[in-house]
Short mmCIF file of C-alpha atoms in Angstrom, two decimals:
data_model
loop_
_atom_site.label_atom_id
_atom_site.label_comp_id
_atom_site.label_asym_id
_atom_site.label_seq_id
_atom_site.Cartn_x
_atom_site.Cartn_y
_atom_site.Cartn_z
CA MET A 1 3.81 11.52 24.70
CA LYS A 2 4.52 7.72 25.35
CA ARG A 3 2.99 5.33 27.31
CA THR A 4 2.54 1.49 27.16
CA ALA A 5 -0.71 -0.34 27.12
CA PHE A 6 -1.44 -3.93 27.05
CA PHE A 7 -4.24 -5.85 25.91
CA ILE A 8 -4.35 -9.48 27.90
CA SER A 9 -7.07 -11.98 27.47
CA ASP A 10 -7.49 -16.01 28.45
CA GLY A 11 -8.53 -16.18 24.77
CA THR A 12 -7.71 -14.39 21.05
CA GLY A 13 -7.60 -11.12 23.18
CA ILE A 14 -10.01 -9.52 20.25
CA THR A 15 -12.15 -8.28 22.48
CA ALA A 16 -9.58 -6.97 24.64
CA GLU A 17 -7.70 -5.30 21.67
CA THR A 18 -11.13 -4.06 19.78
CA LEU A 19 -12.28 -2.00 23.06
CA GLY A 20 -8.61 -0.89 23.71
CA ASN A 21 -7.95 0.63 20.75
CA SER A 22 -11.18 1.96 20.36
CA LEU A 23 -10.94 3.69 24.12
CA LEU A 24 -6.79 4.71 22.94
CA SER A 25 -8.14 6.57 20.26
CA GLN A 26 -9.80 8.98 22.37
CA PHE A 27 -6.54 10.39 23.47
CA GLU A 28 -5.16 11.23 20.48
CA ALA A 29 -1.98 13.52 21.92
CA ILE A 30 -0.54 9.93 23.73
CA ASP A 31 1.62 7.92 21.39
CA PHE A 32 0.44 4.30 23.13
CA GLU A 33 2.86 1.65 22.28
CA ARG A 34 0.60 -1.72 22.16
CA ILE A 35 1.25 -5.01 23.47
CA THR A 36 -1.35 -7.85 23.19
CA LEU A 37 -1.15 -10.86 25.36
CA PRO A 38 -3.27 -13.81 24.57
CA TYR A 39 -3.93 -17.01 25.86
CA ILE A 40 -2.52 -15.73 29.34
CA ASP A 41 -4.33 -18.77 30.84
CA SER A 42 -2.32 -19.89 33.87
CA VAL A 43 -0.99 -18.74 36.72
CA GLU A 44 2.51 -19.03 35.17
CA LYS A 45 2.00 -17.31 32.35
CA ALA A 46 0.63 -14.53 34.34
CA GLU A 47 3.09 -13.94 36.35
CA LYS A 48 5.29 -13.41 32.91
CA ALA A 49 2.55 -10.86 31.60
CA ALA A 50 2.74 -9.39 35.39
CA ALA A 51 6.28 -8.83 35.23
CA ARG A 52 6.26 -7.48 31.50
CA ILE A 53 4.22 -4.67 32.88
CA ASN A 54 6.14 -3.97 35.90
CA GLN A 55 9.21 -3.75 33.68
CA ALA A 56 7.21 -1.45 31.47
CA ALA A 57 6.61 0.59 34.26
CA ALA A 58 9.80 0.89 36.08
CA THR A 59 11.46 1.54 32.34
CA HIS A 60 8.88 4.41 31.59
CA GLY A 61 8.16 5.67 34.65
CA HIS A 62 4.79 5.61 34.16
CA ARG A 63 2.09 2.75 34.80
CA PRO A 64 0.75 1.07 31.57
CA ILE A 65 -2.79 1.08 30.88
CA VAL A 66 -4.28 -2.78 31.11
CA VAL A 67 -7.29 -3.62 29.11
CA ASP A 68 -8.16 -7.22 29.94
CA THR A 69 -10.37 -10.05 29.88
CA ILE A 70 -9.63 -12.51 32.34
CA VAL A 71 -12.38 -14.49 33.94
CA ASP A 72 -10.55 -16.61 36.03
CA LYS A 73 -9.88 -15.66 39.61
CA ASN A 74 -6.22 -16.36 40.56
CA ILE A 75 -5.08 -15.31 37.19
CA ARG A 76 -7.00 -12.10 37.58
CA GLN A 77 -5.46 -11.40 41.17
CA ILE A 78 -1.97 -11.61 39.62
CA LEU A 79 -2.50 -9.28 37.30
CA ASP A 80 -4.32 -6.98 39.47
CA SER A 81 -1.23 -6.75 41.77
CA ALA A 82 0.82 -5.52 39.07
CA ASP A 83 1.76 -1.60 38.84
CA CYS A 84 -0.73 -0.49 36.12
CA LEU A 85 -3.84 1.10 35.53
CA ASN A 86 -6.79 -1.98 34.96
CA ILE A 87 -9.69 -1.53 32.75
CA ASP A 88 -11.76 -4.79 33.84
CA ILE A 89 -14.08 -4.95 31.57
CA PHE A 90 -15.87 -7.52 33.18
CA SER A 91 -15.98 -7.28 36.56
CA THR A 92 -17.38 -3.62 35.64
CA PHE A 93 -20.11 -4.34 33.42
CA LEU A 94 -21.30 -8.17 34.54
CA ALA A 95 -22.77 -6.94 37.70
CA PRO A 96 -25.23 -4.17 36.00
CA LEU A 97 -26.01 -7.02 33.45
CA GLU A 98 -26.51 -9.19 36.52
CA ARG A 99 -29.24 -7.33 38.23
CA GLU A 100 -30.66 -6.47 34.77
CA LEU A 101 -31.24 -10.61 34.06
CA SER A 102 -31.96 -11.72 37.14
CA ILE A 103 -29.15 -14.47 36.65
CA GLU A 104 -25.83 -14.94 37.70
CA SER A 105 -22.93 -15.08 34.90
CA SER A 106 -20.53 -17.74 33.98
CA TYR A 107 -17.78 -15.52 35.12
CA ARG A 108 -19.53 -15.04 38.50
CA VAL A 109 -19.42 -18.71 38.99
CA GLY A 110 -15.91 -18.96 37.88
CA LYS A 111 -16.89 -20.89 34.27
CA SER A 112 -14.49 -19.57 31.62
CA HIS A 113 -16.26 -17.97 28.72
CA ALA A 114 -17.72 -19.57 25.97
CA ALA A 115 -15.66 -21.25 23.42
CA THR A 116 -14.42 -19.73 20.01
CA THR A 117 -15.64 -22.55 18.34
CA SER A 118 -18.92 -22.14 16.89
CA PRO A 119 -20.97 -24.08 14.59
CA ASN A 120 -20.27 -21.77 11.83
CA TYR A 121 -17.25 -22.93 10.55
CA LEU A 122 -18.55 -24.48 8.04
CA ALA A 123 -21.03 -21.27 6.58
CA ARG A 124 -17.70 -19.41 6.78
CA ILE A 125 -15.32 -21.30 5.00
CA ASP A 126 -18.16 -21.92 2.40
CA ALA A 127 -18.46 -18.39 2.09
CA VAL A 128 -15.15 -17.51 1.83
CA ASN A 129 -14.59 -19.97 -0.94
CA PHE A 130 -17.75 -18.60 -2.63
CA ALA A 131 -15.91 -15.42 -2.81
CA LEU A 132 -12.88 -16.95 -4.18
CA ASP A 133 -14.43 -18.96 -7.09
CA ASN A 134 -16.53 -15.88 -8.14
CA ASP A 135 -13.88 -13.21 -7.80
CA ASP A 136 -13.52 -10.93 -10.60
CA GLY A 137 -15.88 -12.20 -13.16
CA ALA A 138 -14.06 -15.32 -13.74
CA ARG A 139 -17.32 -17.24 -13.92
CA THR A 140 -20.76 -16.19 -13.56
CA ARG A 141 -22.67 -19.31 -13.76
CA HIS A 142 -22.82 -19.06 -9.56
CA TYR A 143 -24.71 -16.05 -9.28
CA ALA A 144 -28.17 -16.94 -8.67
CA GLU A 145 -26.38 -18.76 -5.75
CA ALA A 146 -24.99 -15.19 -4.48
CA ASP A 147 -26.11 -12.94 -2.05
CA ILE A 148 -24.67 -10.10 -3.82
CA ILE A 149 -22.95 -9.26 -6.38
CA LEU A 150 -19.76 -6.31 -5.91
CA ILE A 151 -19.13 -4.37 -9.52
CA GLY A 152 -17.28 -1.32 -10.24
CA VAL A 153 -13.94 -0.80 -11.98
CA SER A 154 -10.38 -2.37 -11.43
CA ARG A 155 -8.46 -1.55 -8.14
CA SER A 156 -12.20 -0.26 -6.63
CA GLY A 157 -12.04 -2.39 -3.68
CA LYS A 158 -14.28 -5.27 -4.72
CA THR A 159 -12.04 -8.07 -4.10
CA PRO A 160 -11.35 -7.34 -0.24
CA THR A 161 -14.86 -6.25 0.73
CA CYS A 162 -16.08 -9.70 -0.68
CA LEU A 163 -13.72 -11.47 1.51
CA TYR A 164 -14.92 -9.21 4.31
CA LEU A 165 -18.47 -9.91 3.86
CA ALA A 166 -17.66 -13.62 3.51
CA MET A 167 -15.00 -13.86 6.72
CA GLN A 168 -17.12 -11.30 9.38
CA TYR A 169 -20.78 -12.59 8.18
CA GLY A 170 -21.24 -15.53 5.89
CA ILE A 171 -22.58 -13.36 2.80
CA LYS A 172 -21.98 -15.17 -0.29
CA ALA A 173 -20.51 -12.29 -2.22
CA ALA A 174 -19.16 -12.49 -5.96
CA ASN A 175 -17.66 -9.32 -8.01
CA TYR A 176 -17.41 -8.50 -11.39
CA PRO A 177 -15.22 -5.67 -12.66
CA LEU A 178 -16.61 -3.19 -14.97
CA THR A 179 -14.05 -3.23 -18.15
CA GLU A 180 -14.04 -0.82 -21.10
CA GLU A 181 -15.72 -3.13 -23.73
CA ASP A 182 -18.93 -3.58 -20.89
CA MET A 183 -19.23 0.25 -20.64
CA ALA A 184 -19.32 0.86 -24.80
CA ASP A 185 -23.17 1.57 -24.39
CA LEU A 186 -23.63 1.99 -20.63
CA ARG A 187 -25.19 -0.98 -19.77
CA ILE A 188 -25.05 -3.86 -17.59
CA PRO A 189 -23.32 -7.09 -19.00
CA LYS A 190 -25.56 -9.50 -20.44
CA SER A 191 -24.34 -12.07 -17.92
CA LEU A 192 -25.55 -9.75 -15.06
CA GLU A 193 -28.91 -8.68 -16.37
CA PRO A 194 -30.62 -11.63 -14.70
CA HIS A 195 -29.15 -10.18 -11.55
CA GLN A 196 -29.55 -6.87 -11.24
CA GLN A 197 -31.48 -6.84 -7.95
CA LYS A 198 -28.44 -8.32 -6.49
CA LEU A 199 -25.67 -5.81 -7.99
CA PHE A 200 -24.04 -3.37 -5.81
CA GLY A 201 -21.49 -0.47 -7.41
CA LEU A 202 -18.57 0.19 -5.54
CA THR A 203 -16.49 4.05 -6.80
CA ILE A 204 -13.67 5.59 -5.86
CA ASP A 205 -11.70 9.14 -6.07
CA PRO A 206 -10.31 8.93 -10.13
CA ASP A 207 -7.03 10.36 -8.12
CA ARG A 208 -7.03 7.63 -5.40
CA LEU A 209 -7.41 5.37 -8.13
CA ALA A 210 -4.45 6.08 -10.00
CA ALA A 211 -2.15 6.22 -6.94
CA ILE A 212 -3.64 2.82 -6.23
CA ARG A 213 -3.29 1.45 -9.89
CA ASN A 214 0.27 2.69 -9.87
CA GLU A 215 1.68 0.78 -6.86
CA ARG A 216 0.54 -1.88 -9.41
CA ARG A 217 1.69 -0.70 -12.99
CA ALA A 218 3.53 2.09 -12.65
CA ASN A 219 2.77 4.82 -15.31
CA SER A 220 0.43 2.43 -17.58
CA ARG A 221 -2.28 4.01 -19.38
CA TYR A 222 -4.25 1.73 -16.91
CA ALA A 223 -2.78 3.94 -14.09
CA SER A 224 -3.29 7.15 -16.04
CA LEU A 225 -4.97 10.26 -14.67
CA LYS A 226 -6.63 10.35 -17.06
CA GLN A 227 -8.02 6.98 -17.69
CA CYS A 228 -8.86 6.77 -13.80
CA TYR A 229 -11.27 9.87 -14.27
CA HIS A 230 -12.59 8.51 -17.67
CA GLU A 231 -13.39 4.91 -15.92
CA ILE A 232 -15.20 6.16 -12.70
CA ASP A 233 -17.33 8.94 -14.84
CA GLU A 234 -18.60 5.97 -17.00
CA VAL A 235 -19.45 3.44 -14.22
CA GLU A 236 -21.30 6.29 -12.25
CA MET A 237 -23.55 7.01 -14.70
CA LEU A 238 -24.25 3.69 -15.46
CA TYR A 239 -25.36 3.25 -11.95
CA GLN A 240 -27.31 6.44 -12.05
CA ARG A 241 -29.36 5.16 -15.28
CA GLN A 242 -29.75 1.59 -14.19
CA ASN A 243 -30.50 2.49 -10.31
CA ILE A 244 -27.90 0.42 -8.91
CA PRO A 245 -26.97 1.06 -5.18
CA PHE A 246 -23.41 2.27 -4.90
CA ILE A 247 -20.90 3.24 -2.31
CA SER A 248 -17.36 5.31 -2.79
CA THR A 249 -14.60 3.51 -0.96
CA THR A 250 -12.40 6.84 -0.90
CA ASP A 251 -10.98 7.25 2.82
CA LYS A 252 -13.34 3.84 4.04
CA SER A 253 -11.45 0.94 5.84
CA ILE A 254 -13.40 -2.34 4.22
CA GLU A 255 -14.68 -2.72 7.80
CA GLU A 256 -17.06 0.45 7.05
CA ILE A 257 -17.64 -0.32 3.12
CA SER A 258 -18.32 -3.57 4.17
CA THR A 259 -21.11 -2.15 7.28
CA ARG A 260 -22.52 0.39 5.06
CA ILE A 261 -23.53 -2.42 2.36
CA MET A 262 -25.17 -4.70 4.97
CA GLU A 263 -26.99 -1.40 6.00
CA GLU A 264 -27.77 -0.03 2.68
CA THR A 265 -29.01 -3.55 1.30
CA GLY A 266 -30.34 -4.73 4.32
CA LEU A 267 -28.76 -8.23 3.90
CA GLN A 268 -28.85 -10.19 7.16
CA ARG A 269 -25.94 -12.06 8.60
CA ARG A 270 -25.95 -15.23 7.66
CA LEU A 271 -23.35 -16.40 11.03
CA LYS A 272 -24.65 -16.66 14.43
CA VAL A 273 -22.91 -14.98 16.90
CA MET B 1 -35.54 -16.76 28.60
CA LYS B 2 -35.55 -14.66 25.75
CA ARG B 3 -34.17 -10.72 25.56
CA THR B 4 -32.92 -8.21 22.59
CA ALA B 5 -29.58 -6.53 22.89
CA PHE B 6 -28.66 -3.54 20.75
CA PHE B 7 -25.33 -2.70 19.95
CA ILE B 8 -25.44 0.94 18.57
CA SER B 9 -22.52 2.99 17.26
CA ASP B 10 -21.95 6.57 15.23
CA GLY B 11 -19.54 4.21 13.13
CA THR B 12 -19.11 0.61 11.91
CA GLY B 13 -20.48 -0.50 15.45
CA ILE B 14 -17.60 -3.02 15.29
CA THR B 15 -16.18 -2.26 18.55
CA ALA B 16 -20.42 -2.09 20.64
CA GLU B 17 -20.36 -5.63 18.92
CA THR B 18 -17.50 -7.23 19.70
CA LEU B 19 -17.76 -6.14 23.60
CA GLY B 20 -21.29 -6.65 23.57
CA ASN B 21 -21.04 -10.63 22.56
CA SER B 22 -18.25 -10.85 25.02
CA LEU B 23 -20.27 -10.12 27.78
CA LEU B 24 -23.57 -11.31 26.56
CA SER B 25 -21.76 -14.47 26.23
CA GLN B 26 -21.36 -14.83 29.84
CA PHE B 27 -24.83 -15.43 30.36
CA GLU B 28 -25.32 -18.70 28.44
CA ALA B 29 -28.96 -19.23 29.62
CA ILE B 30 -30.54 -16.55 28.21
CA ASP B 31 -31.07 -16.18 24.51
CA PHE B 32 -30.58 -13.09 23.11
CA GLU B 33 -31.91 -11.27 19.76
CA ARG B 34 -28.99 -8.95 18.39
CA ILE B 35 -29.57 -6.02 16.91
CA THR B 36 -27.25 -3.99 15.60
CA LEU B 37 -27.35 -0.31 14.32
CA PRO B 38 -24.20 1.16 12.74
CA TYR B 39 -23.84 4.78 11.75
CA ILE B 40 -26.49 6.29 14.00
CA ASP B 41 -24.80 9.95 13.61
CA SER B 42 -27.60 12.37 13.71
CA VAL B 43 -30.66 13.38 16.19
CA GLU B 44 -32.90 12.45 13.44
CA LYS B 45 -31.56 8.43 13.37
CA ALA B 46 -31.29 8.41 17.13
CA GLU B 47 -34.87 9.05 17.46
CA LYS B 48 -35.49 6.26 15.20
CA ALA B 49 -33.12 4.02 17.39
CA ALA B 50 -34.52 4.96 20.61
CA ALA B 51 -37.96 4.49 19.28
CA ARG B 52 -37.09 1.09 18.26
CA ILE B 53 -35.21 0.66 21.58
CA ASN B 54 -38.78 1.33 22.95
CA GLN B 55 -40.88 -0.71 21.15
CA ALA B 56 -38.86 -3.96 22.12
CA ALA B 57 -38.98 -2.70 25.78
CA ALA B 58 -42.90 -2.83 25.31
CA THR B 59 -43.65 -5.83 22.88
CA HIS B 60 -41.35 -8.50 25.02
CA GLY B 61 -42.15 -7.25 28.41
CA HIS B 62 -38.44 -6.35 29.36
CA ARG B 63 -36.25 -3.30 28.41
CA PRO B 64 -33.17 -4.26 26.08
CA ILE B 65 -29.80 -4.34 27.30
CA VAL B 66 -27.85 -1.31 25.19
CA VAL B 67 -24.11 -1.53 24.53
CA ASP B 68 -22.79 1.59 22.63
CA THR B 69 -19.89 3.45 21.58
CA ILE B 70 -22.08 7.01 20.96
CA VAL B 71 -19.81 10.18 21.49
CA ASP B 72 -21.88 12.76 20.54
CA LYS B 73 -23.82 14.45 23.53
CA ASN B 74 -27.17 15.34 21.82
CA ILE B 75 -27.37 11.57 20.54
CA ARG B 76 -26.21 10.44 24.08
CA GLN B 77 -28.49 12.12 25.36
CA ILE B 78 -31.75 10.68 22.86
CA LEU B 79 -30.97 6.87 23.67
CA ASP B 80 -30.34 6.98 27.36
CA SER B 81 -34.03 8.35 27.52
CA ALA B 82 -34.95 5.14 26.19
CA ASP B 83 -36.56 2.24 28.33
CA CYS B 84 -33.20 0.31 28.74
CA LEU B 85 -30.36 -0.55 30.56
CA ASN B 86 -27.26 0.98 28.99
CA ILE B 87 -23.82 -0.03 29.15
CA ASP B 88 -22.18 2.85 28.37
CA ILE B 89 -18.46 2.11 27.16
CA PHE B 90 -17.15 5.68 26.67
CA SER B 91 -18.50 7.42 29.90
CA THR B 92 -17.35 4.16 32.15
CA PHE B 93 -13.77 4.13 31.06
CA LEU B 94 -12.59 7.19 30.05
CA ALA B 95 -12.58 9.20 33.52
CA PRO B 96 -10.00 6.75 34.65
CA LEU B 97 -7.95 6.71 31.66
CA GLU B 98 -7.88 10.58 31.72
CA ARG B 99 -6.99 10.64 35.54
CA GLU B 100 -4.15 8.60 34.93
CA LEU B 101 -3.11 10.60 31.45
CA SER B 102 -3.95 13.44 32.77
CA ILE B 103 -5.49 14.47 29.84
CA GLU B 104 -8.89 15.34 28.48
CA SER B 105 -10.26 12.81 25.96
CA SER B 106 -11.52 13.55 22.64
CA TYR B 107 -14.64 12.21 24.14
CA ARG B 108 -14.69 14.96 26.92
CA VAL B 109 -14.43 17.95 23.89
CA GLY B 110 -17.03 16.72 22.08
CA LYS B 111 -15.06 15.65 19.16
CA SER B 112 -15.96 12.18 17.27
CA HIS B 113 -13.49 9.61 17.85
CA ALA B 114 -10.51 9.15 15.17
CA ALA B 115 -11.65 8.01 11.57
CA THR B 116 -11.78 4.65 10.59
CA THR B 117 -9.41 5.50 7.34
CA SER B 118 -5.82 4.63 8.10
CA PRO B 119 -3.17 4.74 6.08
CA ASN B 120 -2.97 0.99 6.60
CA TYR B 121 -4.77 0.79 3.27
CA LEU B 122 -2.86 -0.24 0.54
CA ALA B 123 -0.95 -2.16 3.06
CA ARG B 124 -3.55 -4.36 3.48
CA ILE B 125 -5.17 -5.08 -0.11
CA ASP B 126 -1.45 -5.44 -0.97
CA ALA B 127 -1.55 -8.61 1.53
CA VAL B 128 -4.70 -9.87 0.52
CA ASN B 129 -3.75 -9.71 -2.83
CA PHE B 130 -0.51 -11.60 -2.06
CA ALA B 131 -2.45 -13.91 -0.07
CA LEU B 132 -4.73 -14.43 -3.36
CA ASP B 133 -2.11 -14.70 -5.74
CA ASN B 134 -0.19 -17.05 -3.37
CA ASP B 135 -3.24 -19.34 -2.79
CA ASP B 136 -2.90 -23.50 -3.22
CA GLY B 137 0.40 -23.77 -4.26
CA ALA B 138 0.05 -22.20 -7.77
CA ARG B 139 3.05 -20.08 -7.88
CA THR B 140 6.26 -20.59 -5.34
CA ARG B 141 8.27 -17.94 -7.13
CA HIS B 142 7.13 -15.48 -4.54
CA TYR B 143 8.12 -17.39 -1.47
CA ALA B 144 11.04 -15.47 -1.15
CA GLU B 145 8.70 -11.74 -0.59
CA ALA B 146 6.12 -14.50 2.28
CA ASP B 147 6.19 -13.30 6.16
CA ILE B 148 4.70 -17.10 6.26
CA ILE B 149 3.82 -19.70 4.39
CA LEU B 150 1.74 -22.44 5.67
CA ILE B 151 1.39 -25.90 4.23
CA GLY B 152 -1.12 -28.62 5.28
CA VAL B 153 -3.33 -31.03 3.04
CA SER B 154 -6.22 -29.89 1.27
CA ARG B 155 -8.96 -28.59 3.50
CA SER B 156 -6.97 -28.44 6.97
CA GLY B 157 -7.74 -24.27 6.85
CA LYS B 158 -4.90 -22.69 5.07
CA THR B 159 -6.76 -20.39 2.53
CA PRO B 160 -9.06 -18.55 5.33
CA THR B 161 -6.11 -18.74 7.52
CA CYS B 162 -3.97 -16.42 5.41
CA LEU B 163 -6.67 -14.24 4.32
CA TYR B 164 -6.75 -13.55 7.83
CA LEU B 165 -3.56 -13.05 8.60
CA ALA B 166 -3.69 -10.85 5.49
CA MET B 167 -6.74 -8.45 6.35
CA GLN B 168 -6.14 -8.54 10.08
CA TYR B 169 -2.42 -8.13 10.47
CA GLY B 170 -1.23 -7.08 7.11
CA ILE B 171 0.92 -10.43 6.99
CA LYS B 172 2.05 -11.96 3.60
CA ALA B 173 0.82 -15.44 4.03
CA ALA B 174 1.28 -17.99 1.11
CA ASN B 175 0.35 -21.40 1.48
CA TYR B 176 1.05 -24.60 -0.29
CA PRO B 177 -1.00 -27.41 -0.30
CA LEU B 178 0.71 -30.90 0.55
CA THR B 179 -0.24 -33.86 -1.65
CA GLU B 180 0.38 -37.54 -2.01
CA GLU B 181 3.40 -37.09 -4.05
CA ASP B 182 4.82 -34.47 -1.49
CA MET B 183 4.70 -36.83 0.77
CA ALA B 184 6.17 -39.82 -1.00
CA ASP B 185 9.54 -39.43 0.74
CA LEU B 186 8.15 -37.61 3.66
CA ARG B 187 10.50 -34.53 3.02
CA ILE B 188 9.44 -31.30 1.99
CA PRO B 189 8.76 -30.43 -1.67
CA LYS B 190 12.30 -28.95 -3.50
CA SER B 191 10.57 -25.85 -3.87
CA LEU B 192 9.68 -25.59 -0.34
CA GLU B 193 13.23 -26.58 0.83
CA PRO B 194 14.38 -22.68 0.57
CA HIS B 195 11.84 -21.26 3.17
CA GLN B 196 12.14 -23.96 5.28
CA GLN B 197 12.14 -20.93 8.35
CA LYS B 198 8.60 -19.89 7.10
CA LEU B 199 6.75 -23.31 6.59
CA PHE B 200 3.99 -23.32 9.78
CA GLY B 201 2.09 -26.69 9.52
CA LEU B 202 -1.54 -26.97 9.71
CA THR B 203 -3.11 -30.44 10.99
CA ILE B 204 -6.44 -31.20 11.66
CA ASP B 205 -8.64 -34.59 13.44
CA PRO B 206 -9.09 -36.72 10.60
CA ASP B 207 -12.73 -37.27 11.25
CA ARG B 208 -13.34 -34.06 11.02
CA LEU B 209 -11.62 -33.56 7.82
CA ALA B 210 -14.06 -36.66 6.09
CA ALA B 211 -16.96 -34.23 7.30
CA ILE B 212 -15.59 -31.19 5.63
CA ARG B 213 -14.00 -32.75 2.57
CA ASN B 214 -17.86 -34.82 2.62
CA GLU B 215 -19.34 -31.48 1.99
CA ARG B 216 -17.34 -30.37 -1.10
CA ARG B 217 -17.26 -33.71 -2.79
CA ALA B 218 -19.39 -36.47 -1.42
CA ASN B 219 -18.48 -40.19 -1.15
CA SER B 220 -15.24 -39.62 -2.92
CA ARG B 221 -12.11 -41.53 -2.26
CA TYR B 222 -10.86 -37.77 -1.16
CA ALA B 223 -12.97 -37.57 1.38
CA SER B 224 -12.98 -41.15 2.80
CA LEU B 225 -11.97 -41.90 6.46
CA LYS B 226 -9.52 -43.83 5.72
CA GLN B 227 -8.16 -41.42 3.37
CA CYS B 228 -7.91 -38.36 5.79
CA TYR B 229 -6.46 -40.72 8.40
CA HIS B 230 -3.88 -41.75 5.90
CA GLU B 231 -2.90 -38.33 4.47
CA ILE B 232 -2.82 -36.81 9.05
CA ASP B 233 -0.86 -39.46 10.06
CA GLU B 234 1.66 -38.71 7.06
CA VAL B 235 2.16 -34.69 7.54
CA GLU B 236 2.14 -35.09 11.12
CA MET B 237 5.07 -37.43 10.49
CA LEU B 238 6.72 -34.73 8.28
CA TYR B 239 6.23 -32.09 10.57
CA GLN B 240 8.13 -33.73 13.56
CA ARG B 241 10.35 -35.07 11.32
CA GLN B 242 11.61 -31.74 9.87
CA ASN B 243 11.29 -29.75 12.87
CA ILE B 244 8.18 -27.23 11.14
CA PRO B 245 5.99 -25.81 13.86
CA PHE B 246 2.24 -27.19 13.47
CA ILE B 247 -1.07 -26.69 15.00
CA SER B 248 -4.43 -28.14 15.16
CA THR B 249 -7.40 -26.20 13.71
CA THR B 250 -9.92 -28.36 14.99
CA ASP B 251 -12.64 -27.04 16.97
CA LYS B 252 -10.56 -23.67 16.49
CA SER B 253 -12.30 -20.49 14.48
CA ILE B 254 -10.65 -18.78 11.92
CA GLU B 255 -9.71 -15.98 14.81
CA GLU B 256 -8.53 -18.12 17.13
CA ILE B 257 -5.58 -20.01 14.58
CA SER B 258 -4.46 -16.89 13.13
CA THR B 259 -3.82 -15.39 16.59
CA ARG B 260 -1.95 -18.64 18.02
CA ILE B 261 0.00 -18.76 14.80
CA MET B 262 1.08 -15.05 15.61
CA GLU B 263 2.01 -15.92 18.93
CA GLU B 264 4.04 -18.64 18.13
CA THR B 265 5.94 -17.34 15.12
CA GLY B 266 6.35 -14.20 17.25
CA LEU B 267 5.87 -12.40 13.38
CA GLN B 268 4.78 -9.19 14.55
CA ARG B 269 1.65 -7.06 12.72
CA ARG B 270 2.52 -4.82 9.91
CA LEU B 271 -0.88 -2.43 10.15
CA LYS B 272 -1.16 0.24 12.57
CA VAL B 273 -3.74 0.46 14.66
#
């Protein structure tokens, strides 16, 4: 079955999208067409949005699902009048919160919600730059400054995880690729020794690794199953011998790898919300 | 006033965190201590979480706010019995959705919600690698493959925006830094000419730019106000002369810059939800 879902916001739409996708994922039998309409911050834009909703209802013979985080009353009214099932996050949950906190929300008094600008901008950019400058073992001299150093074989997920940790949490994450030379005597490389406490290992199912490497360099020794099995065998042995905590990235999203690392290491986010 | 808020999930906690922060931002007068508890997926972990909630209630003399996306009934029951105001996203919104869609949700039948693994993994990693390989004008020969090419002066926000576009939307975003040489005759560099349709400009308030550059290279000519004013003046002239769409990154989060670019260019996300 097909249905249309709109995620509507006067800002980026990220909250409406995140919550909306989470709710819709509970209905696996339905194939949702998802449309995000961000920056709906004027009556004119709201009227266009309402027209799109009504058109989708008329075309598909079902009223769309609308998940929104709109604050402004005039804009709300226009969306409310459209032909849809409206999941209205703010008006649903703010009343009980107001009672609990004995205070009126900015929503109630008609102010828009907090701007997306934050004092975190520089800390975040700093962390992203740190991840870029300390990617792939290119330099090891800044490791003293790192919050964490991810290690693992080529294509096990180190770089995107470092970037996500930087972007989402402001964590300074370096990464170092373990090569065959490094593995010769099953010890971590000399340059990593002073930072043993910061090391966190990634591993991955060898078949999955071979598939990923084949995308990059098809039919190479590097991408061969034999080579992948061999490398993964060695790094897992290394992690165990040296008591380095590690996690498998197989079948995990970058978000999940990152939040599990935060959880296991006890690292605290450096960005304020 | 201080209050404690818990964001609790059997997964990464990203949905509970995103919605929770959005709701709490409506109460600016209150200073919330925010604690995310991800991967609460067993009775044992739930009991520990409930104990933390009760302890916070006892310590601060106020019951905490708990925003959760827990599906499992046994785990829910344990959290429900804790001393808190529970914002229960799923049970609140799934009932009206079930009526609308005439179908039971996985929640109702006790299945956990969709796994975070997705067929997007490779597309996403590909896009992140593309952003890294085509960062800072290092190479221009892959521009034919790019979905978008961000241009702007050094430190105007190109790299983090490219990475966010890759991570969040799977968009292949390259970036090219406009230098003084490039600006000599107020035309885009030759290597960009074949890709004019893909160009998107970033600009930034010169005072803000000077502050950011000073963090990197204090008291340099590069970071001087005069230099920043001059460079921004020139790029904005260039954008206007050559009809290149552009956006100011001043006071905008990376999320906002990215979603506005998606909106203005009409680029479609390449990652399925």
